[in-house]
Coordinates of C-alpha atoms in Angstrom, one line a residue:
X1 CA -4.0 -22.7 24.0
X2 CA -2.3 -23.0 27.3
X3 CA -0.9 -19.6 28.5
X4 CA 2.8 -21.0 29.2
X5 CA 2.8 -23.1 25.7
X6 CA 5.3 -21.6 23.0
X7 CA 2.8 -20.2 20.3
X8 CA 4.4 -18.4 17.1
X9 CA 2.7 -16.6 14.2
X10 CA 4.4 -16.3 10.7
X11 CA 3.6 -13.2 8.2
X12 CA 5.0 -12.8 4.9
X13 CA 4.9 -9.1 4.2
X14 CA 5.7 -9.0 0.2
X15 CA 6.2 -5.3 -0.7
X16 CA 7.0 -3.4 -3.6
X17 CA 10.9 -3.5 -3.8
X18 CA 11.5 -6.1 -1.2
X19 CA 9.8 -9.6 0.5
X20 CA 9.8 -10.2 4.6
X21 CA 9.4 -13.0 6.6
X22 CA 8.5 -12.6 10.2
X23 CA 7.7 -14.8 13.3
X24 CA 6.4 -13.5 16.1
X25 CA 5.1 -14.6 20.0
X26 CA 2.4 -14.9 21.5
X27 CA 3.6 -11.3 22.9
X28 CA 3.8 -10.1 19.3
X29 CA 7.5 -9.6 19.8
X30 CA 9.7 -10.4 16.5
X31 CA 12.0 -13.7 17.1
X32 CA 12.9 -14.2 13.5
X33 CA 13.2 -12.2 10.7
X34 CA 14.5 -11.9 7.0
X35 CA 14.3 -9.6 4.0
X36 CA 15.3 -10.2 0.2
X37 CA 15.0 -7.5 -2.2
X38 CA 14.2 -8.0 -6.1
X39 CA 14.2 -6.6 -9.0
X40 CA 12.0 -3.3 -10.6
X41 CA 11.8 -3.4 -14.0
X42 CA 11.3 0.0 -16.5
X43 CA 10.8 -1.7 -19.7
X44 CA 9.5 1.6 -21.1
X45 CA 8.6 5.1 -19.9
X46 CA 6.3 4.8 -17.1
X47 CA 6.2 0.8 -17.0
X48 CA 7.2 -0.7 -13.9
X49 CA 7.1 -4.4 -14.1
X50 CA 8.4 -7.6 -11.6
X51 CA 9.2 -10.8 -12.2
X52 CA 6.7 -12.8 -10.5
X53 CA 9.0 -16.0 -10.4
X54 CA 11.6 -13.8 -8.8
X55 CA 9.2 -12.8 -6.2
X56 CA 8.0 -16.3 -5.4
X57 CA 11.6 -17.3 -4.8
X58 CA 12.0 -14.3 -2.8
X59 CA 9.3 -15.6 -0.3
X60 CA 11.0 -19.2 0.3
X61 CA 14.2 -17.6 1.3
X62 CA 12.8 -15.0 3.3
X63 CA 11.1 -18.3 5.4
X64 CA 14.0 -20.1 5.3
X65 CA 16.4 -18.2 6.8
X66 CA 14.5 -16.4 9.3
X67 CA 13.4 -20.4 10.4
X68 CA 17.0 -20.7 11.0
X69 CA 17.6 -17.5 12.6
X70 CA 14.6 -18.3 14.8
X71 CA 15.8 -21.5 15.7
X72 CA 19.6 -21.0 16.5
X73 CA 18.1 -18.6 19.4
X74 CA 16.2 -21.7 20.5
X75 CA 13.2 -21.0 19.4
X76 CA 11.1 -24.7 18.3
X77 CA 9.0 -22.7 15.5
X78 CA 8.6 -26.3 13.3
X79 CA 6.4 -27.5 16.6
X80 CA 5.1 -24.1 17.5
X81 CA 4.2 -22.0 14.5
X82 CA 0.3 -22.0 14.4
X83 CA -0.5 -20.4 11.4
X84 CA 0.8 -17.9 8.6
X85 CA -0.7 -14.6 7.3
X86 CA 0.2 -12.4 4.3
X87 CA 0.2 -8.9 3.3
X88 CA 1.3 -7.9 0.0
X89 CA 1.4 -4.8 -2.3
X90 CA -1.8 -3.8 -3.8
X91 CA -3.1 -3.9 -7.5
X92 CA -0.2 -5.7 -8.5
X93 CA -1.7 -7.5 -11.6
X94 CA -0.4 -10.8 -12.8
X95 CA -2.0 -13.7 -15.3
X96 CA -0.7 -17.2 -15.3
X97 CA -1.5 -20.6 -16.9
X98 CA -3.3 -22.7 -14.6
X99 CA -2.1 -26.1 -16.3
X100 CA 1.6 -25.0 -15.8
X101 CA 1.9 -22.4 -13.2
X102 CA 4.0 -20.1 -15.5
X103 CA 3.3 -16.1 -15.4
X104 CA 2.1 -15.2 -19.0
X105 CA 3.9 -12.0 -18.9
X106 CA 5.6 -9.8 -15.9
X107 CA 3.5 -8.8 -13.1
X108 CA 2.3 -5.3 -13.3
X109 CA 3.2 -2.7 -10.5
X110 CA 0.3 -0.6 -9.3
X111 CA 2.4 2.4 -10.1
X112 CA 2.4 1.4 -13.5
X113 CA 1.3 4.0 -16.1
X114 CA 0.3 2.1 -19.3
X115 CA -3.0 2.1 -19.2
X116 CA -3.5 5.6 -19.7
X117 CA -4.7 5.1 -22.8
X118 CA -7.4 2.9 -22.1
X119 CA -8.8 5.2 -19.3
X120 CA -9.3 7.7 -21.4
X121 CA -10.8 5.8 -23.9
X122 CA -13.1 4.6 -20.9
X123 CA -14.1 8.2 -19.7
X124 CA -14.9 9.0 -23.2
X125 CA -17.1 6.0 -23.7
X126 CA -18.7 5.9 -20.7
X127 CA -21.5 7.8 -19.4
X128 CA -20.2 8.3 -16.0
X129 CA -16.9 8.9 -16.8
X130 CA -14.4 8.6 -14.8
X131 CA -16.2 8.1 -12.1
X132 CA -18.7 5.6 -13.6
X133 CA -17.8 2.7 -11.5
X134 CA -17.3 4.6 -8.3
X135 CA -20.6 3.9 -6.9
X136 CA -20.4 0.3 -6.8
X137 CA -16.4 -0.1 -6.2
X138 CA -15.5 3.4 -4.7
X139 CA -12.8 3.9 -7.0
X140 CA -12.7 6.3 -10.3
X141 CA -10.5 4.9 -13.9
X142 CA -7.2 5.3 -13.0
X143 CA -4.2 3.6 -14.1
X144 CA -3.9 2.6 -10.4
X145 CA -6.5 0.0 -10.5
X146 CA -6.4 -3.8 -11.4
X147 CA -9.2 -3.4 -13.8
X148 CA -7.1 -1.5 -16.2
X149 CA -3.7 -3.3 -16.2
X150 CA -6.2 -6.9 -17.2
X151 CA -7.4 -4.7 -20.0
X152 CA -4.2 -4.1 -21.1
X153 CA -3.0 -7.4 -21.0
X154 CA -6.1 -9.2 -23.1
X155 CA -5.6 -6.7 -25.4
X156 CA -1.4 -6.7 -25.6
X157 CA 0.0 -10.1 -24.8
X158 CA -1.3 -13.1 -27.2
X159 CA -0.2 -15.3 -24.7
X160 CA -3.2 -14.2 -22.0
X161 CA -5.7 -14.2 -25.5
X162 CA -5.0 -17.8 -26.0
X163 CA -5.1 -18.5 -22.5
X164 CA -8.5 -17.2 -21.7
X165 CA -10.0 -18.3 -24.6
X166 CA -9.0 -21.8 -23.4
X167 CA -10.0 -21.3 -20.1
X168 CA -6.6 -21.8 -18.9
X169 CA -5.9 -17.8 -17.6
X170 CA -6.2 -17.3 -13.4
X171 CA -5.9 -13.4 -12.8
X172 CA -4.6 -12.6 -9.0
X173 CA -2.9 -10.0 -7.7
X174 CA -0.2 -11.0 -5.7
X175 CA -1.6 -12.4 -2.2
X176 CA -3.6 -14.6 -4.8
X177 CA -0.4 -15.5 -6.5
X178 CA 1.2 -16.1 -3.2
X179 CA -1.4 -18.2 -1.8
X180 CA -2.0 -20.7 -5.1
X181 CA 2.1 -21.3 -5.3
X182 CA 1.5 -21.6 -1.3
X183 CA -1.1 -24.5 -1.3
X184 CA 0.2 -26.9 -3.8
X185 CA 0.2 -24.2 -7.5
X186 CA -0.9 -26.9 -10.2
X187 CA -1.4 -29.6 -8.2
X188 CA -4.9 -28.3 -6.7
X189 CA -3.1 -24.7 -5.6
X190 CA -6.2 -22.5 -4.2
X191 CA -7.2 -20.0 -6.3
X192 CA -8.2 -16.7 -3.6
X193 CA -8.2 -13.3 -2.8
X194 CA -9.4 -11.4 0.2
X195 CA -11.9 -8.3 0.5
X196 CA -9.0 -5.9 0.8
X197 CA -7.2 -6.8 -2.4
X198 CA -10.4 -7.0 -4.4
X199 CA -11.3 -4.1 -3.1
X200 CA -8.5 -2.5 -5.3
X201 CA -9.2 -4.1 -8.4
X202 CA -12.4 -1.8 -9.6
X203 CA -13.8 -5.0 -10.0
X204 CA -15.8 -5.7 -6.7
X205 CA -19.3 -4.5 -5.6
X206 CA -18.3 -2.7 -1.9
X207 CA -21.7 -3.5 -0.6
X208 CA -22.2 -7.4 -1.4
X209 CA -17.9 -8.3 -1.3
X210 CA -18.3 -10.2 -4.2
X211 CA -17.3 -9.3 -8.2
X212 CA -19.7 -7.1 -9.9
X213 CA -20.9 -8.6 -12.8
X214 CA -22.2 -5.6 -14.6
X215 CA -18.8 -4.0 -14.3
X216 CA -17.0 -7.5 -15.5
X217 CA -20.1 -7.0 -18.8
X218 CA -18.7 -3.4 -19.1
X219 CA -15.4 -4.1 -19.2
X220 CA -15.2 -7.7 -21.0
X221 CA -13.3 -9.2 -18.3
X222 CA -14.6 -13.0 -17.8
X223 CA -15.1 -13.8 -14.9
X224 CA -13.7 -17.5 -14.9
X225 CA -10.5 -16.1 -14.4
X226 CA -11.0 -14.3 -11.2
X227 CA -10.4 -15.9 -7.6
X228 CA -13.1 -16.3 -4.7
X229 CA -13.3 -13.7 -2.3
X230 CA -13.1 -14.7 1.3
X231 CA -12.4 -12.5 4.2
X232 CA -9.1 -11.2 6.1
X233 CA -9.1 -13.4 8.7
X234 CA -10.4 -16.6 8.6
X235 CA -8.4 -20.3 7.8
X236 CA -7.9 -20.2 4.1
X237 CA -6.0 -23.2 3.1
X238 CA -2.8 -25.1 4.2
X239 CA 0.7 -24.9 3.0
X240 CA 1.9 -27.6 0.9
X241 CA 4.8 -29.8 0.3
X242 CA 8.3 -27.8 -1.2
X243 CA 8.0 -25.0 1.1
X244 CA 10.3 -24.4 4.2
X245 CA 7.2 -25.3 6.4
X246 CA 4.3 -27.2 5.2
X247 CA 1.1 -28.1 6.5
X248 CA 0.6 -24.6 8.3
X249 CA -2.3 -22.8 7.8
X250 CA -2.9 -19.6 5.8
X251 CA -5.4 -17.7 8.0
X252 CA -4.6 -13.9 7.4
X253 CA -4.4 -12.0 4.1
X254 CA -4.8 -8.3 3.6
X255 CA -3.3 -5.6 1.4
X256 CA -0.6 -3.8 2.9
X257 CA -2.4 -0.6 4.1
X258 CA -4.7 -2.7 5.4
X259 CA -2.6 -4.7 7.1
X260 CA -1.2 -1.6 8.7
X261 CA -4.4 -0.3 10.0
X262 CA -5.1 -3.1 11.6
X263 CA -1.5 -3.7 12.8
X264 CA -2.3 -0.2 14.1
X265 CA -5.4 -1.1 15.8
X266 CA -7.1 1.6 14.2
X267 CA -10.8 1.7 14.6
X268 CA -13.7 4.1 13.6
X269 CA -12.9 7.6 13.6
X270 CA -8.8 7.2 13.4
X271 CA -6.5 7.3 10.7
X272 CA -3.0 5.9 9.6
X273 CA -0.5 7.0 7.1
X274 CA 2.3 4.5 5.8
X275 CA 5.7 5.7 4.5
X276 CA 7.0 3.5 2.0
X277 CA 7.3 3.7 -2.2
X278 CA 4.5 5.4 -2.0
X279 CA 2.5 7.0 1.1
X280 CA -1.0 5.9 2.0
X281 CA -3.8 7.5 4.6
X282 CA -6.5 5.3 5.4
X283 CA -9.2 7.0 8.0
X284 CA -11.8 3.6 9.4
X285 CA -15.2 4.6 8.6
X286 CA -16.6 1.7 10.6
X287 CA -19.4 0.3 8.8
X288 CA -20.6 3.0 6.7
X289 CA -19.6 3.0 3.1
X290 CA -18.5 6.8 3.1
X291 CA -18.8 7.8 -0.5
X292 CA -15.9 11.1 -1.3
X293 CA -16.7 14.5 -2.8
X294 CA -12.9 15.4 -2.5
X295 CA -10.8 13.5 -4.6
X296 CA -10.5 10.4 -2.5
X297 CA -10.9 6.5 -2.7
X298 CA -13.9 5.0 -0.9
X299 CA -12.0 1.2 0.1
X300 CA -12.6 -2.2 2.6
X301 CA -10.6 -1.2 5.8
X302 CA -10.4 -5.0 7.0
X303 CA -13.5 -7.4 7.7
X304 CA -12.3 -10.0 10.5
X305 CA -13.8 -13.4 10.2
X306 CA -16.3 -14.8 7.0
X307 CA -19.0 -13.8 9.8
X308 CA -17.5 -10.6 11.1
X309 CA -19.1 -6.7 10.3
X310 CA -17.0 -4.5 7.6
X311 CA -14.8 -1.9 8.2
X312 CA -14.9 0.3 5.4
X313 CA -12.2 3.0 5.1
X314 CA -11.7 6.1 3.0
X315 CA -7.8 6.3 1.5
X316 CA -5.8 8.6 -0.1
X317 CA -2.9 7.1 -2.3
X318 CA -0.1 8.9 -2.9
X319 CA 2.1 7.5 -5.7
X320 CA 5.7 8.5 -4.8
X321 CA 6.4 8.9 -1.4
X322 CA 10.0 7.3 -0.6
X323 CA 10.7 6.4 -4.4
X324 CA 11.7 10.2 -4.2
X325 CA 14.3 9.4 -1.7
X326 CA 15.2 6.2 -3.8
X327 CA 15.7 9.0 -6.9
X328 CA 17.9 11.3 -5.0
X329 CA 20.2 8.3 -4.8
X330 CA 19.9 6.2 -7.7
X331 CA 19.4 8.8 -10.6
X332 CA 20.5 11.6 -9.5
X333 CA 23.8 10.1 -6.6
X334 CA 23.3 12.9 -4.0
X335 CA 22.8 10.6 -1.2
X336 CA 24.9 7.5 -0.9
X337 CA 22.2 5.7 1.2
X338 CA 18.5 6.5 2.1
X339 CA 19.3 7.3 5.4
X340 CA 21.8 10.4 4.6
X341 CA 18.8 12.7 3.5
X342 CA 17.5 13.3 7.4
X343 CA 21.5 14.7 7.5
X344 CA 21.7 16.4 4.1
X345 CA 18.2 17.9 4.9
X346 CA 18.9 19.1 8.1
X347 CA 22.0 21.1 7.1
X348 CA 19.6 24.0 5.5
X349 CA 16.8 25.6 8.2
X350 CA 14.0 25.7 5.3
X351 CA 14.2 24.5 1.9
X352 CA 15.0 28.7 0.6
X353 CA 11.5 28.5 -1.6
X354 CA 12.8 25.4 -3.5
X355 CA 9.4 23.0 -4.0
X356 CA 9.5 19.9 -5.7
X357 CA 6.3 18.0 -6.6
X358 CA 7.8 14.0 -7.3
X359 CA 4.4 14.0 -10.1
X360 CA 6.9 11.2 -11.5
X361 CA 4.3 9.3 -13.5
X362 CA 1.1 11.2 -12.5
X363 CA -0.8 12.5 -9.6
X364 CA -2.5 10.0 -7.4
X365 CA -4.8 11.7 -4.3
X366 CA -6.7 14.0 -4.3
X367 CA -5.7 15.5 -8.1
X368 CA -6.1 12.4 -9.9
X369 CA -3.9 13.5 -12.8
X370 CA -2.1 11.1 -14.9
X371 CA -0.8 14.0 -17.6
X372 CA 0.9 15.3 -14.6
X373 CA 4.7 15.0 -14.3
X374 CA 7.3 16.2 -11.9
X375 CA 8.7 19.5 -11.3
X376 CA 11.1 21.4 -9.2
X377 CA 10.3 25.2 -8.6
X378 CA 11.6 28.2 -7.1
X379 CA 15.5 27.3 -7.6
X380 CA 17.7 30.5 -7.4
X381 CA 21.6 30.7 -7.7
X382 CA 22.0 29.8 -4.4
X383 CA 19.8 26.6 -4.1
X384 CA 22.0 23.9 -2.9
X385 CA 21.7 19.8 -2.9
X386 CA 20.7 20.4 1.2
X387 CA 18.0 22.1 -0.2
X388 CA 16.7 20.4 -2.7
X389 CA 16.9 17.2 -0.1
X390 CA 14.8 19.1 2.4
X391 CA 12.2 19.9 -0.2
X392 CA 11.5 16.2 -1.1
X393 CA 11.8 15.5 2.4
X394 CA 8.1 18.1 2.1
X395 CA 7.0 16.9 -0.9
X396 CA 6.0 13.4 1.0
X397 CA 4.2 15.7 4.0
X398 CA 2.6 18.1 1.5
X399 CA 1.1 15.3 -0.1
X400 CA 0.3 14.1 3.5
X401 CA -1.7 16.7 4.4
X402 CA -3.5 17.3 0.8
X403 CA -5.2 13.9 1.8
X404 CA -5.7 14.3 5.1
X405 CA -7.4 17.7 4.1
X406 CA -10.0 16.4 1.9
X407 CA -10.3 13.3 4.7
X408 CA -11.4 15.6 7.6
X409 CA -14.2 17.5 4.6
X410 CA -15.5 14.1 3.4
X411 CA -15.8 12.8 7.0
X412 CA -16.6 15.8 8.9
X413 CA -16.2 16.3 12.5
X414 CA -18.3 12.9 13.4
X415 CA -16.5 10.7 12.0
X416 CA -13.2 11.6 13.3
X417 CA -11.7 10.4 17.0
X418 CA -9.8 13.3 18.1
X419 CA -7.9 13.8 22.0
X420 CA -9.0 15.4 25.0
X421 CA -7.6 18.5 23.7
X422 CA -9.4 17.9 20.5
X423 CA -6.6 17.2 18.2
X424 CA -6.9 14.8 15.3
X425 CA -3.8 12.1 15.9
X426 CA -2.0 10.6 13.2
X427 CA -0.5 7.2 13.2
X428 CA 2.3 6.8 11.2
X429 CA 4.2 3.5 10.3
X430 CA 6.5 2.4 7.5
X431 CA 10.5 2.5 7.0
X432 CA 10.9 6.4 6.3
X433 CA 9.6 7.3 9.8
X434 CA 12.7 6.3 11.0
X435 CA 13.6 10.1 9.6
X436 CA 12.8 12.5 13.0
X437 CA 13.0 15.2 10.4
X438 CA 10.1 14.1 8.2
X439 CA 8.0 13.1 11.2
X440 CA 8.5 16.8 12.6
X441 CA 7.9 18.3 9.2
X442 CA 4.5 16.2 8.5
X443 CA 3.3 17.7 12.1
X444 CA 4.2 21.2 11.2
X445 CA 2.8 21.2 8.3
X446 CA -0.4 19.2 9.2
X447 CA -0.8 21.6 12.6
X448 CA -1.3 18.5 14.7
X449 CA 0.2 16.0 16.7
X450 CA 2.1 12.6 14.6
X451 CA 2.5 9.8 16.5
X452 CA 4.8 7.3 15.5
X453 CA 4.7 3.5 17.5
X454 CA 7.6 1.8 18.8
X455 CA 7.5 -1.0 16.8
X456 CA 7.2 1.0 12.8
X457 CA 7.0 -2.4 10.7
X458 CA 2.9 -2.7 11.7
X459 CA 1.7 -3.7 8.0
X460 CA 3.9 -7.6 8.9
X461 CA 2.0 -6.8 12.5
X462 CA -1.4 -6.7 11.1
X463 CA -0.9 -9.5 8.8
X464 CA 0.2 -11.8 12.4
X465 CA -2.8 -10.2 13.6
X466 CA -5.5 -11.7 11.5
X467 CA -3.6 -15.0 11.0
X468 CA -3.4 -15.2 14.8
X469 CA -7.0 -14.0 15.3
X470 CA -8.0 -17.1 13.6
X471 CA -6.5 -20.3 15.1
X472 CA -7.4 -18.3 18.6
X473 CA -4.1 -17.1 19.5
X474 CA -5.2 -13.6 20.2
X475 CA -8.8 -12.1 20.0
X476 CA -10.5 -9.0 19.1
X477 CA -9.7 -7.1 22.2
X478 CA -5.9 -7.8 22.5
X479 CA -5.5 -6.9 19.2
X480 CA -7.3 -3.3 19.8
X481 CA -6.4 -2.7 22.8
X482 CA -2.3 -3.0 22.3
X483 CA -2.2 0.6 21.3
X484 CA -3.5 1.6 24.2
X485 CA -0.9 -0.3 26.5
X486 CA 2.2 1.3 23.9
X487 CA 4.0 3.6 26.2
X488 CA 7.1 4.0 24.0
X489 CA 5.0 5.6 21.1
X490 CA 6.7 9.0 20.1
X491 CA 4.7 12.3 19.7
X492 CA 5.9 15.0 17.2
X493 CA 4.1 18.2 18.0
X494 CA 3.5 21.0 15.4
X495 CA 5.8 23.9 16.0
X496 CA 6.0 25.8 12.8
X497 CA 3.7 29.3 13.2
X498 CA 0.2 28.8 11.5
X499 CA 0.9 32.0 9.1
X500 CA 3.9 30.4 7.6
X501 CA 2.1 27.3 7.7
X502 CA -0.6 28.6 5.3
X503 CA 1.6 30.7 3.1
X504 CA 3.7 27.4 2.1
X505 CA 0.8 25.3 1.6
X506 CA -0.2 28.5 -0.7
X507 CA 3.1 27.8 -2.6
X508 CA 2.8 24.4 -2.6
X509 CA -1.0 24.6 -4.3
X510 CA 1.1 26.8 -6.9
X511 CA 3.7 24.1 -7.8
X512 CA 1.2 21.4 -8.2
X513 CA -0.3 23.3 -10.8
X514 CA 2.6 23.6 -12.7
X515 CA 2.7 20.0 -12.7
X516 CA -0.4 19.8 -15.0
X517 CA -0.8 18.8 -18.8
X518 CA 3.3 18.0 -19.0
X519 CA 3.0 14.1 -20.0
X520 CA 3.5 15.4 -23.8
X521 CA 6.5 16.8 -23.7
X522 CA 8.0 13.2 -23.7
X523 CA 9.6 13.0 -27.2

């Protein structure tokens, strides 16, 4: 492509509480843009459902109006947008009918708790436990996982029964979703997923990138209901008629952390963490399949190209992360707005011994404990609403730093880029790092530097990425060299003294524990 000619990448970042549409330049730079929330739904006490109808809607809009935003600043993105990618939200499980394109019941959020049930019915049966599968998908039974939330629905919903016994079920999560509605749904709509997403389902062998059929025989999942595989960057299919842009390729899909790392450009030895409903740290492993002794996920980091090598990555998923924020305002009304805590927070010095674990529906990294639920320790007389702010503001960087702990144990020294001055740097991206507060907090409490980008939205980024890497609008070297050329990147140092540093992670340790074995006091 000529260097003067307009070029523009699309990326639909689908989230957990809200759908984006970008378009980007050749320069990366955002020239349209536009966000639609939807709804969360809580049927029940830890079920967190969407409407998957909703969120296909959602999608349109977003691309409509950020098409017309694009365009009234004289942008020509109907002659110039060369191709589409997609990031989405992770182990979001959803079954539809293939002969009518209708969901067969809600989609199922990854935070979901249902399944708790079944896992322990799992790590009873099986000889592993609840780490049987780990050696072939890297992930232990968890109600986190795809795997589980199928279970559920073959054995809940008569409609999926039916379904799959007449070979009319397609399971995706929701980049496969996405993509069939995307290339034409019921009228030949292309039934895919990408490493990264299957990664997540408990479902995939990490070493041959394709599903594992003696974990599909364990479970009694068929496997006629499960999409191809293909990689994150590579020309998958081509938009199709009803769509505010048709005929545009689909050439990028990866889940959303993975979409960050790469919209990141993090490669061996370097680590992000994303602040959103949840928090995730993934460290790039490069091509070794790092198996993890402390508590954390063993996951694809991106593979570029059907031909390209594997990243692999190790992760630690932390379940509620902003949602904690969201709570403060929503249950509880002590902020008006998410962006009142940094404020409210910053009103107390320290949060007076006040710790609040946010175990809302579980413990994700590195505990692993679904019985756990949250608590709030160490209020006195004279706790007030600044403090109890503050503390939720820590609860997100204590969890932080409990992954990035057993990150820097399962990786060792070796597999871990660190500065001239031999200090581990994490990235950080995602709407909450917006809060200067929580960015300084994470560094104190982590001991090293955090660095956050100019440009925080890099999960839409990495999505542009992949889709651009394919139809040759960037390559391999652009892409990971970009964070080197950032020069507007800020740097929050640690300044907190090590010996309070240690005694609060002491006290922190403490309140976890509290959290454990409090599931049955739901009446």
């Amino acid at each position: 492509m000529a260097k003067g000619e307009a070029v523009f990448i699309g990326s639909i970042d689908q989230g957990t509480t809200s759908t984006r549409f970008f378009i980007y330049d050749r320069n990366a730079r955002v020239i349209g843009s536009h966000q639609v929330e939807f709804t969360q739904f809580y049927p029940d006490n830890g079920w967190v459902e969407h409407n998957a109808m909703e969120i296909l809607e959602s999608v349109r809009m977003c691309m409509e109006k950020a098409i017309i935003k694009a365009t009234a600043d004289g942008h020509n993105v109907d002659g110039a947008l060369k191709a589409v990618g997609l990031t989405n939200q992770r182990e979001t499980t959803l079954i539809w009918s293939k002969s009518s394109g209708t969901p067969l019941y809600n989609a199922i959020v990854w935070m979901d708790g249902r399944t708790s049930g079944i896992c322990r019915k799992l790590e009873k049966e099986l000889p592993g436990g609840r780490t049987h599968f780990v050696e072939t998908c890297g992930l232990p039974i968890s109600t986190y996982f795809s795997a589980m939330k199928i279970l559920w629905l073959m054995e809940n919903v008569d409609a999926v029964k039916v379904a799959i016994e007449k070979g009319d079920a397609l399971f995706g999560t929701i980049d496969t979703w996405l993509i069939w509605n995307l290339t034409g749904g019921v009228n030949g709509g292309l039934h895919v997923t990408d490493v990264s997403n299957a990664s997540r389902t408990m479902l995939m062998n990490l070493k041959t990138l394709d599903w594992d059929k003696p974990t599909l025989d364990t479970l009694g999942i068929p496997a006629i209901i499960l999409p191809k595989i293909v990689s994150n960057s590579e020309i998958i299919g081509k938009i199709g008629k009803g769509w505010p842009i048709t005929n545009i390729p689909i050439s990028g899909c990866l889940g959303d952390q993975h979409a960050a790392m790469l919209g990141q450009a993090c490669r061996k030895g370097e680590a992000k963490s994303t602040y959103g409903t949840g928090a995730f740290i993934l460290l790039n492993t490069g091509g070794e399949v790092v198996p993890s002794k402390h508590g954390l996920l063993t996951t694809i980091a991106y593979k570029l190209g059907a031909e390209a090598p594997t990243n692999y990555a190790l992760e630690g998923s932390i379940a509620i992360a902003g949602a904690a924020v969201q709570w403060l305002r929503d249950q509880l009304g002590i902020i008006r707005s998410a962006s009142e805590i940094e404020k409210l927070a910053s009103e107390v010095d320290s949060t007076d011994g006040v710790y609040f674990v946010p175990a809302f529906s579980g413990l994700f990294a590195p505990w692993w404990r679904d019985d756990a639920r949250g608590v709030c320790v160490g209020i006195t007389r004279s706790t007030s609403k600044a403090h109890l702010a503050r503390a939720v503001l820590e609860s997100m960087c204590f969890q932080v730093k409990d992954v990035l702990d057993s990150m820097h144990k399962d990786s060792g020294e070796k597999g871990e880029v660190r500065s001239e001055k031999g200090e581990f740097l994490l990235r950080v991206d995602g709407g909450a790092t917006v809060n200067n507060l929580l960015m300084q907090i994470q560094a104190d409490l982590l001991g090293s530097p955090v660095v956050r980008p100019a440009n925080i939205e890099t999960t839409a980024l990495g999505a542009a990425y992949a889709a651009g890497l394919a139809v040759g609008v960037w390559n391999k070297e652009e892409i990971f060299t970009s964070g080197e050329k950032a020069k507007t990147d800020t740097i929050f140092r640690p300044k907190l003294d090590a010996q309070l540093r240690k005694k609060k992670v002491e006290c922190w340790c403490k309140a976890v524990e509290r959290t454990f074995g409090l599931a049955d006091l739901t009446i």
